[in-house]
Amino acid sequence: PMEAEAEARLLLQEARESIEAARNYRRELEQRLRGLHQARKQIRESATLTRDVLEQHFNDLKGTLKKLLDERLMSLLQEVDAIEQESIKPLDECQKLIEHGVSTADELLREGESAVHGDVGQQNEKLCSFTKKALHIQLDSLPEVPSLVDVPCLSAQLDDCLLTILRNQIFRHGTVASRPPVQLEEFVEKPGGILVRWCKVDDDFIPQDYRLQYRKSTASHFEDVYVGSETEFIVLHIDPNVDYQFRVCARGDGRQEWSPWSIPQIGCTTLVPHEWTPGLEGYSLSSRRNIALRNDSQSCGVLYSKAPTYFCGQTLTFRQVLSGIETVGQPDRRDSLGVCVEQQNDYDSLQRDKAVCISTNGAVFVNGKEMTNQLPAVTSGSTVTFDMEVVHLGPSSNEGGNCKLRVTISSNNREVVFDWVLDQCCVSLYFGCSFSYPGWKVLVF
């Protein structure tokens, strides 16, 4: 009986496992059916949209072509009218002259016949008057009438090669692609932004430029955010926890037209944007507080972030931008760009304890000590990035144990890597900057 009960339990367990496997199998099949439905929907919707685009485009072409042909016809007809009027005018003048001569000849004939058949007593006087009049009119002088070969004979020259050219161009005009040559590949969250990456999926397509567009999911129109040859771009001024739609297309080498758009995808960031602390006298901030300008104030100090918004595992970027003039401010050895554990307003630089930074001359400081390795100087357009990762936590890190962070500072395609030892583990860090002279303008993201 015990063996039978065990066998029954085993069979029941196997049956339950089979039921669960069948249930999972059904869920997977249903998921694949939904995938097929979405694929079929995408094909049909894109085919309908493509038909609409093609019909609209060719209807526009037909309307434009008809308009151009009508304009050309009107121009040629006006040219015919002008030639006709210009050519007829001298003939009309010649006709008036001949008709006047005919009228004069008729009048002279009547006067001559009257003189010949008149009374004998007045005949000599009339004949004399008629003869003088005839000599005055110069009956042997006739107006010249142009021959037919000397007057215009209008005709139209219509070259049938235009139809051949149009036919060849029309038959090559437009293409239908089964899929776009580039697609969006990855979205990486950034504080107040999204790093968008895309890739080429058509091996035969040779891209020259890419074009990235985005819009809020509630907006109706996309807008350009990047055009260039790179395959990634950081889109800034993104509101946290808001969905944005992105799409990308490309332009082939030597071509003017853009490829079809990629399938729109949704990107979002949950990270609040980096902001500088307002109110420090020596710095002016942009409306979004992500750009700081060292102004003409004599006040000096460190401008910190509004909150400790930099987390290990992220990339912090400082970019030097122009401040309305073509040069940056005068450098000073106490200038600094970097991160720190806490705000300390008693210092005029980040070259202090519990901070790592780079000076505008490229010197790197760790806890106030200058390293032997040096990076290129910070100039107009320079980008400085900080990357950190935790490599060691002390046994009592939650209560103030040791913490070691591996720091990578990059500037102008060069980098230094070192370990930063702290006496306590920090979940997040402040960033800051200090400049002794005006003109420096820094964007942080």
Short mmCIF file of C-alpha atoms in Angstrom, two decimals:
data_model
loop_
_atom_site.label_atom_id
_atom_site.label_comp_id
_atom_site.label_asym_id
_atom_site.label_seq_id
_atom_site.Cartn_x
_atom_site.Cartn_y
_atom_site.Cartn_z
CA PRO A 1 0.00 0.00 0.00
CA MET A 2 2.81 2.44 0.78
CA GLU A 3 4.44 1.80 -2.57
CA ALA A 4 1.10 2.32 -4.32
CA GLU A 5 0.55 5.57 -2.40
CA ALA A 6 4.06 6.78 -3.28
CA GLU A 7 3.52 5.88 -6.91
CA ALA A 8 0.19 7.73 -6.86
CA ARG A 9 1.87 10.80 -5.34
CA LEU A 10 4.59 10.61 -7.97
CA LEU A 11 2.06 10.34 -10.77
CA LEU A 12 0.09 13.24 -9.28
CA GLN A 13 3.25 15.35 -9.07
CA GLU A 14 4.15 14.49 -12.65
CA ALA A 15 0.62 15.37 -13.74
CA ARG A 16 0.77 18.69 -11.93
CA GLU A 17 4.15 19.44 -13.50
CA SER A 18 2.75 18.53 -16.91
CA ILE A 19 -0.25 20.78 -16.32
CA GLU A 20 2.06 23.67 -15.32
CA ALA A 21 4.26 22.97 -18.34
CA ALA A 22 1.19 22.95 -20.56
CA ARG A 23 0.01 26.19 -18.96
CA ASN A 24 3.43 27.80 -19.57
CA TYR A 25 3.47 26.41 -23.09
CA ARG A 26 0.06 27.95 -23.74
CA ARG A 27 1.22 31.31 -22.36
CA GLU A 28 4.26 31.24 -24.61
CA LEU A 29 2.10 30.35 -27.61
CA GLU A 30 -0.32 33.16 -26.77
CA GLN A 31 2.59 35.57 -26.43
CA ARG A 32 3.88 34.49 -29.83
CA LEU A 33 0.39 34.92 -31.26
CA ARG A 34 0.38 38.47 -29.90
CA GLY A 35 3.79 38.97 -31.48
CA LEU A 36 2.45 37.69 -34.80
CA HIS A 37 -0.55 39.98 -34.47
CA GLN A 38 1.69 42.97 -33.82
CA ALA A 39 3.92 42.01 -36.76
CA ARG A 40 0.90 41.62 -39.05
CA LYS A 41 -0.48 44.93 -37.78
CA GLN A 42 2.83 46.67 -38.42
CA ILE A 43 3.03 45.28 -41.95
CA ARG A 44 -0.53 46.29 -42.79
CA GLU A 45 -0.33 49.72 -41.17
CA SER A 46 3.03 50.49 -42.79
CA ALA A 47 1.73 49.23 -46.16
CA THR A 48 -1.36 51.45 -45.86
CA LEU A 49 0.76 54.43 -44.87
CA THR A 50 3.17 53.74 -47.75
CA ARG A 51 0.28 53.57 -50.24
CA ASP A 52 -1.06 56.88 -48.94
CA VAL A 53 2.38 58.47 -49.19
CA LEU A 54 2.91 57.18 -52.73
CA GLU A 55 -0.53 58.27 -53.92
CA GLN A 56 -0.18 61.71 -52.32
CA HIS A 57 3.30 62.17 -53.73
CA PHE A 58 2.38 61.19 -57.26
CA ASN A 59 -0.83 63.23 -57.15
CA ASP A 60 1.28 66.20 -56.10
CA LEU A 61 3.71 65.45 -58.90
CA LYS A 62 0.89 65.26 -61.44
CA GLY A 63 -0.54 68.54 -60.23
CA THR A 64 2.86 70.22 -60.27
CA LEU A 65 3.73 68.74 -63.65
CA LYS A 66 0.41 69.92 -65.13
CA LYS A 67 1.01 73.37 -63.69
CA LEU A 68 4.50 73.51 -65.15
CA LEU A 69 3.28 72.31 -68.55
CA ASP A 70 0.46 74.88 -68.52
CA GLU A 71 2.93 77.62 -67.63
CA ARG A 72 5.29 76.55 -70.40
CA LEU A 73 2.43 76.38 -72.91
CA MET A 74 1.27 79.86 -71.90
CA SER A 75 4.82 81.17 -72.28
CA LEU A 76 5.16 79.72 -75.77
CA LEU A 77 1.73 81.03 -76.81
CA GLN A 78 2.68 84.49 -75.58
CA GLU A 79 5.88 84.25 -77.59
CA VAL A 80 3.83 83.34 -80.70
CA ASP A 81 1.53 86.32 -80.05
CA ALA A 82 4.49 88.67 -79.69
CA ILE A 83 6.15 87.48 -82.93
CA GLU A 84 2.85 87.67 -84.80
CA GLN A 85 2.13 91.23 -83.66
CA GLU A 86 5.67 92.39 -84.34
CA SER A 87 5.65 90.85 -87.84
CA ILE A 88 2.17 92.04 -88.81
CA LYS A 89 2.77 95.66 -87.82
CA PRO A 90 4.98 96.66 -90.83
CA LEU A 91 2.60 94.82 -93.17
CA ASP A 92 -0.31 96.83 -91.77
CA GLU A 93 1.63 100.04 -92.32
CA CYS A 94 2.48 98.99 -95.87
CA GLN A 95 -1.17 98.14 -96.50
CA LYS A 96 -2.27 101.57 -95.32
CA LEU A 97 0.26 103.16 -97.64
CA ILE A 98 -0.93 101.11 -100.63
CA GLU A 99 -4.60 101.79 -99.86
CA HIS A 100 -3.81 105.52 -99.67
CA GLY A 101 -2.04 105.23 -103.05
CA VAL A 102 -5.03 103.46 -104.57
CA SER A 103 -7.32 106.21 -103.28
CA THR A 104 -5.01 108.89 -104.71
CA ALA A 105 -4.81 107.07 -108.06
CA ASP A 106 -8.62 106.80 -108.22
CA GLU A 107 -8.93 110.52 -107.54
CA LEU A 108 -6.28 111.28 -110.19
CA LEU A 109 -8.04 109.06 -112.74
CA ARG A 110 -11.31 110.85 -112.19
CA GLU A 111 -9.62 114.21 -112.54
CA GLY A 112 -7.79 113.12 -115.73
CA GLU A 113 -10.91 111.73 -117.39
CA SER A 114 -12.73 114.96 -116.50
CA ALA A 115 -9.94 117.02 -118.08
CA VAL A 116 -9.87 114.92 -121.25
CA HIS A 117 -13.63 114.91 -121.76
CA GLY A 118 -14.31 118.43 -120.45
CA ASP A 119 -15.26 121.60 -122.29
CA VAL A 120 -12.84 122.71 -124.99
CA GLY A 121 -12.54 126.18 -123.46
CA GLN A 122 -11.30 124.85 -120.12
CA GLN A 123 -9.57 121.73 -121.43
CA ASN A 124 -6.08 123.15 -121.70
CA GLU A 125 -6.17 124.54 -118.16
CA LYS A 126 -7.48 121.26 -116.69
CA LEU A 127 -5.00 119.17 -118.67
CA CYS A 128 -2.15 121.35 -117.48
CA SER A 129 -3.29 121.08 -113.87
CA PHE A 130 -3.77 117.32 -114.16
CA THR A 131 -0.32 116.85 -115.71
CA LYS A 132 1.40 118.81 -112.91
CA LYS A 133 -0.51 116.82 -110.30
CA ALA A 134 0.42 113.51 -111.90
CA LEU A 135 4.09 114.52 -111.97
CA HIS A 136 3.91 115.57 -108.32
CA ILE A 137 2.45 112.23 -107.21
CA GLN A 138 5.28 110.28 -108.87
CA LEU A 139 3.27 107.56 -110.46
CA ASP A 140 6.38 105.51 -111.12
CA SER A 141 7.18 105.17 -107.36
CA LEU A 142 5.58 102.07 -105.84
CA PRO A 143 5.85 100.86 -102.20
CA GLU A 144 7.84 97.68 -101.77
CA VAL A 145 5.95 94.57 -100.64
CA PRO A 146 8.13 91.90 -98.91
CA SER A 147 8.23 88.52 -100.54
CA LEU A 148 6.98 85.47 -98.64
CA VAL A 149 10.50 84.24 -97.99
CA ASP A 150 11.29 87.52 -96.18
CA VAL A 151 8.40 87.45 -93.73
CA PRO A 152 8.20 85.21 -90.64
CA CYS A 153 6.58 81.82 -90.97
CA LEU A 154 5.90 80.64 -87.41
CA SER A 155 6.29 77.01 -86.37
CA ALA A 156 6.74 75.02 -83.15
CA GLN A 157 9.73 72.75 -82.53
CA LEU A 158 8.76 70.02 -80.09
CA ASP A 159 11.43 67.49 -79.25
CA ASP A 160 10.03 64.08 -78.41
CA CYS A 161 13.15 63.28 -76.39
CA LEU A 162 11.51 65.08 -73.43
CA LEU A 163 9.02 62.23 -73.20
CA THR A 164 11.87 59.72 -73.24
CA ILE A 165 13.73 61.60 -70.52
CA LEU A 166 10.59 61.95 -68.40
CA ARG A 167 9.69 58.33 -68.93
CA ASN A 168 13.13 57.16 -67.83
CA GLN A 169 13.15 59.49 -64.82
CA ILE A 170 9.61 58.55 -63.79
CA PHE A 171 10.29 54.84 -64.05
CA ARG A 172 13.31 55.29 -61.76
CA HIS A 173 11.57 57.70 -59.39
CA GLY A 174 10.80 56.37 -55.93
CA THR A 175 11.59 53.09 -54.25
CA VAL A 176 9.78 50.85 -51.79
CA ALA A 177 11.84 49.45 -48.91
CA SER A 178 10.76 46.48 -46.85
CA ARG A 179 12.70 47.82 -43.86
CA PRO A 180 14.66 50.99 -43.04
CA PRO A 181 18.46 50.77 -43.42
CA VAL A 182 19.05 52.02 -39.84
CA GLN A 183 17.32 51.19 -36.59
CA LEU A 184 17.45 52.47 -33.03
CA GLU A 185 19.59 50.17 -30.92
CA GLU A 186 19.83 51.37 -27.33
CA PHE A 187 18.64 54.01 -24.86
CA VAL A 188 20.85 54.85 -21.89
CA GLU A 189 19.45 56.97 -19.08
CA LYS A 190 21.33 60.17 -18.28
CA PRO A 191 20.52 62.84 -15.69
CA GLY A 192 17.96 64.98 -17.52
CA GLY A 193 18.80 63.29 -20.81
CA ILE A 194 18.93 60.09 -22.85
CA LEU A 195 21.89 58.67 -24.75
CA VAL A 196 20.43 57.31 -28.01
CA ARG A 197 22.39 54.79 -30.09
CA TRP A 198 21.50 53.46 -33.52
CA CYS A 199 23.03 51.06 -36.02
CA LYS A 200 22.98 50.18 -39.71
CA VAL A 201 21.00 47.03 -40.50
CA ASP A 202 21.37 47.05 -44.30
CA ASP A 203 24.81 45.77 -45.30
CA ASP A 204 24.48 47.24 -48.80
CA PHE A 205 23.66 50.72 -47.53
CA ILE A 206 26.59 53.16 -47.19
CA PRO A 207 25.51 56.01 -44.86
CA GLN A 208 26.86 59.51 -45.13
CA ASP A 209 24.78 61.27 -42.47
CA TYR A 210 22.21 60.30 -39.85
CA ARG A 211 19.19 62.30 -38.73
CA LEU A 212 17.65 61.79 -35.28
CA GLN A 213 14.25 63.16 -34.30
CA TYR A 214 12.24 63.02 -31.08
CA ARG A 215 8.99 64.18 -29.56
CA LYS A 216 7.06 63.85 -26.36
CA SER A 217 4.55 61.04 -26.60
CA THR A 218 1.80 63.64 -26.19
CA ALA A 219 3.13 65.83 -29.03
CA SER A 220 1.99 65.53 -32.63
CA HIS A 221 5.18 66.46 -34.50
CA PHE A 222 8.75 65.18 -34.40
CA GLU A 223 11.62 67.68 -34.35
CA ASP A 224 15.24 67.33 -35.42
CA VAL A 225 17.70 66.95 -32.56
CA TYR A 226 20.83 65.72 -34.41
CA VAL A 227 22.20 65.54 -37.96
CA GLY A 228 25.71 64.16 -38.46
CA SER A 229 27.90 61.13 -39.02
CA GLU A 230 27.97 59.77 -35.44
CA THR A 231 25.87 56.76 -34.40
CA GLU A 232 24.98 58.07 -30.94
CA PHE A 233 23.82 61.32 -29.40
CA ILE A 234 22.89 62.55 -25.93
CA VAL A 235 19.50 64.27 -26.05
CA LEU A 236 19.36 66.80 -23.21
CA HIS A 237 16.49 68.75 -21.62
CA ILE A 238 14.51 65.54 -21.15
CA ASP A 239 11.88 65.64 -18.40
CA PRO A 240 12.26 62.71 -15.98
CA ASN A 241 9.63 59.94 -16.02
CA VAL A 242 8.14 61.18 -19.30
CA ASP A 243 7.98 58.99 -22.41
CA TYR A 244 9.62 60.32 -25.56
CA GLN A 245 9.43 58.80 -29.04
CA PHE A 246 12.59 58.61 -31.15
CA ARG A 247 13.24 57.76 -34.78
CA VAL A 248 16.29 57.87 -37.03
CA CYS A 249 16.99 57.83 -40.75
CA ALA A 250 20.09 58.09 -42.92
CA ARG A 251 21.29 59.63 -46.16
CA GLY A 252 23.29 57.45 -48.53
CA ASP A 253 26.72 58.43 -49.76
CA GLY A 254 26.38 61.05 -52.49
CA ARG A 255 22.58 61.20 -52.15
CA GLN A 256 20.32 64.11 -51.25
CA GLU A 257 17.19 62.28 -50.13
CA TRP A 258 16.80 60.67 -46.71
CA SER A 259 16.01 57.00 -46.18
CA PRO A 260 12.75 55.80 -44.62
CA TRP A 261 12.41 56.39 -40.89
CA SER A 262 13.19 53.65 -38.42
CA ILE A 263 10.43 52.15 -36.32
CA PRO A 264 9.69 54.74 -33.58
CA GLN A 265 10.72 53.59 -30.11
CA ILE A 266 10.06 55.01 -26.67
CA GLY A 267 12.83 56.20 -24.39
CA CYS A 268 12.62 57.55 -20.86
CA THR A 269 14.91 58.65 -18.06
CA THR A 270 14.20 58.39 -14.35
CA LEU A 271 17.27 60.46 -13.42
CA VAL A 272 16.73 64.08 -12.44
CA PRO A 273 18.90 66.56 -14.36
CA HIS A 274 22.14 67.87 -12.89
CA GLU A 275 21.82 71.44 -11.63
CA TRP A 276 24.23 73.99 -10.22
CA THR A 277 23.35 75.69 -6.93
CA PRO A 278 21.90 79.16 -7.58
CA GLY A 279 22.82 82.24 -5.62
CA LEU A 280 26.63 82.14 -5.65
CA GLU A 281 27.77 85.67 -6.47
CA GLY A 282 30.62 84.77 -8.83
CA TYR A 283 28.50 82.67 -11.24
CA SER A 284 25.52 83.22 -13.52
CA LEU A 285 23.31 80.23 -14.37
CA SER A 286 21.15 79.34 -17.37
CA SER A 287 17.39 78.94 -17.02
CA ARG A 288 17.76 75.17 -16.58
CA ARG A 289 20.70 75.67 -14.19
CA ASN A 290 22.84 73.18 -16.10
CA ILE A 291 25.20 75.88 -17.48
CA ALA A 292 27.36 78.04 -15.21
CA LEU A 293 29.19 81.18 -16.38
CA ARG A 294 31.99 82.70 -14.33
CA ASN A 295 31.04 86.37 -14.32
CA ASP A 296 33.02 89.56 -13.61
CA SER A 297 32.37 89.48 -9.88
CA GLN A 298 35.45 89.59 -7.66
CA SER A 299 33.83 87.00 -5.40
CA CYS A 300 35.60 83.66 -5.55
CA GLY A 301 34.58 80.20 -4.37
CA VAL A 302 33.45 76.73 -5.42
CA LEU A 303 30.15 76.35 -7.23
CA TYR A 304 28.57 73.04 -6.18
CA SER A 305 25.73 70.99 -7.54
CA LYS A 306 22.30 71.62 -6.06
CA ALA A 307 22.22 68.06 -4.70
CA PRO A 308 24.45 64.95 -4.69
CA THR A 309 23.03 63.70 -8.00
CA TYR A 310 26.12 61.88 -9.30
CA PHE A 311 26.03 58.11 -8.67
CA CYS A 312 28.80 55.57 -9.20
CA GLY A 313 28.37 53.69 -12.45
CA GLN A 314 27.26 56.81 -14.30
CA THR A 315 29.28 59.16 -16.50
CA LEU A 316 29.51 62.79 -15.43
CA THR A 317 30.37 65.18 -18.27
CA PHE A 318 31.60 68.77 -18.16
CA ARG A 319 31.71 70.61 -21.49
CA GLN A 320 33.37 73.97 -21.94
CA VAL A 321 31.19 76.12 -24.21
CA LEU A 322 31.71 79.57 -25.71
CA SER A 323 30.46 82.49 -23.65
CA GLY A 324 29.76 84.92 -26.48
CA ILE A 325 33.44 85.44 -27.28
CA GLU A 326 35.79 83.18 -29.19
CA THR A 327 38.09 82.43 -26.22
CA VAL A 328 37.65 80.96 -22.74
CA GLY A 329 38.68 82.67 -19.54
CA GLN A 330 42.25 83.04 -18.37
CA PRO A 331 43.45 79.80 -16.74
CA ASP A 332 44.69 79.59 -13.17
CA ARG A 333 46.38 76.74 -11.30
CA ARG A 334 43.59 76.82 -8.67
CA ASP A 335 40.81 76.25 -11.23
CA SER A 336 38.99 72.94 -10.79
CA LEU A 337 36.32 70.66 -12.24
CA GLY A 338 35.41 67.54 -10.32
CA VAL A 339 33.40 65.68 -7.66
CA CYS A 340 33.43 65.64 -3.90
CA VAL A 341 31.86 63.89 -0.94
CA GLU A 342 30.36 67.01 0.60
CA GLN A 343 30.06 70.73 0.13
CA GLN A 344 32.68 72.77 1.94
CA ASN A 345 32.19 76.48 1.40
CA ASP A 346 35.42 77.47 3.16
CA TYR A 347 37.52 76.48 0.13
CA ASP A 348 38.05 78.32 -3.16
CA SER A 349 38.93 75.12 -5.09
CA LEU A 350 38.20 71.38 -5.21
CA GLN A 351 41.91 70.74 -4.71
CA ARG A 352 41.19 69.57 -1.16
CA ASP A 353 40.44 66.50 0.90
CA LYS A 354 37.49 64.24 -0.06
CA ALA A 355 37.50 65.50 -3.66
CA VAL A 356 38.99 64.58 -7.04
CA CYS A 357 39.31 67.18 -9.79
CA ILE A 358 41.15 68.37 -12.88
CA SER A 359 42.58 71.86 -13.25
CA THR A 360 42.24 73.89 -16.45
CA ASN A 361 45.93 73.23 -17.13
CA GLY A 362 45.27 69.46 -17.10
CA ALA A 363 46.65 68.64 -13.64
CA VAL A 364 44.74 65.94 -11.70
CA PHE A 365 44.25 66.23 -7.93
CA VAL A 366 43.17 63.48 -5.51
CA ASN A 367 42.34 64.58 -1.97
CA GLY A 368 44.30 67.79 -2.58
CA LYS A 369 47.46 66.08 -3.89
CA GLU A 370 48.59 66.48 -7.48
CA MET A 371 49.17 63.29 -9.47
CA THR A 372 52.17 62.77 -11.70
CA ASN A 373 49.92 61.94 -14.66
CA GLN A 374 48.51 64.96 -16.43
CA LEU A 375 45.74 65.43 -19.00
CA PRO A 376 45.53 68.00 -21.85
CA ALA A 377 44.58 71.53 -20.85
CA VAL A 378 40.91 72.47 -20.89
CA THR A 379 40.15 74.77 -23.80
CA SER A 380 37.12 75.98 -25.73
CA GLY A 381 34.93 73.01 -26.67
CA SER A 382 36.79 70.60 -24.36
CA THR A 383 34.84 67.76 -22.75
CA VAL A 384 35.89 66.27 -19.42
CA THR A 385 34.21 63.09 -18.15
CA PHE A 386 34.29 61.35 -14.77
CA ASP A 387 33.47 57.63 -14.45
CA MET A 388 33.50 55.86 -11.09
CA GLU A 389 32.85 52.35 -9.86
CA VAL A 390 33.06 50.78 -6.43
CA VAL A 391 35.91 48.27 -6.24
CA HIS A 392 36.10 47.69 -2.48
CA LEU A 393 33.85 48.16 0.51
CA GLY A 394 35.13 47.92 4.07
CA PRO A 395 33.63 45.36 6.45
CA SER A 396 31.57 48.05 8.15
CA SER A 397 30.77 50.27 5.20
CA ASN A 398 27.30 51.09 6.49
CA GLU A 399 28.82 52.45 9.69
CA GLY A 400 31.74 54.36 8.19
CA GLY A 401 34.10 51.65 6.92
CA ASN A 402 36.64 52.10 4.12
CA CYS A 403 35.49 52.54 0.52
CA LYS A 404 37.61 52.44 -2.64
CA LEU A 405 36.34 53.94 -5.89
CA ARG A 406 38.03 53.40 -9.23
CA VAL A 407 38.01 56.76 -11.00
CA THR A 408 38.52 57.39 -14.72
CA ILE A 409 38.95 61.00 -15.85
CA SER A 410 39.00 61.58 -19.62
CA SER A 411 39.84 64.72 -21.56
CA ASN A 412 40.61 65.20 -25.26
CA ASN A 413 40.95 61.45 -25.98
CA ARG A 414 43.30 60.86 -23.05
CA GLU A 415 42.48 59.43 -19.64
CA VAL A 416 43.89 58.66 -16.22
CA VAL A 417 42.71 55.85 -13.98
CA PHE A 418 43.30 55.66 -10.24
CA ASP A 419 41.76 54.40 -7.00
CA TRP A 420 40.21 56.94 -4.64
CA VAL A 421 40.12 55.76 -1.03
CA LEU A 422 37.43 57.23 1.22
CA ASP A 423 36.85 56.69 4.91
CA GLN A 424 33.16 56.14 4.30
CA CYS A 425 31.06 54.81 1.45
CA CYS A 426 29.01 57.44 -0.39
CA VAL A 427 25.89 56.51 -2.29
CA SER A 428 26.01 59.73 -4.24
CA LEU A 429 28.46 62.60 -4.77
CA TYR A 430 28.39 66.33 -5.39
CA PHE A 431 30.07 67.88 -8.41
CA GLY A 432 31.58 71.34 -8.54
CA CYS A 433 33.78 73.87 -10.32
CA SER A 434 35.88 76.89 -9.48
CA PHE A 435 37.46 79.50 -11.76
CA SER A 436 39.55 82.47 -10.73
CA TYR A 437 38.91 84.57 -13.84
CA PRO A 438 35.70 85.40 -15.79
CA GLY A 439 34.77 83.94 -19.16
CA TRP A 440 34.59 80.22 -18.30
CA LYS A 441 31.26 78.65 -19.18
CA VAL A 442 30.53 75.01 -18.28
CA LEU A 443 27.67 72.72 -19.26
CA VAL A 444 27.16 69.66 -17.02
CA PHE A 445 25.21 66.52 -17.92
#
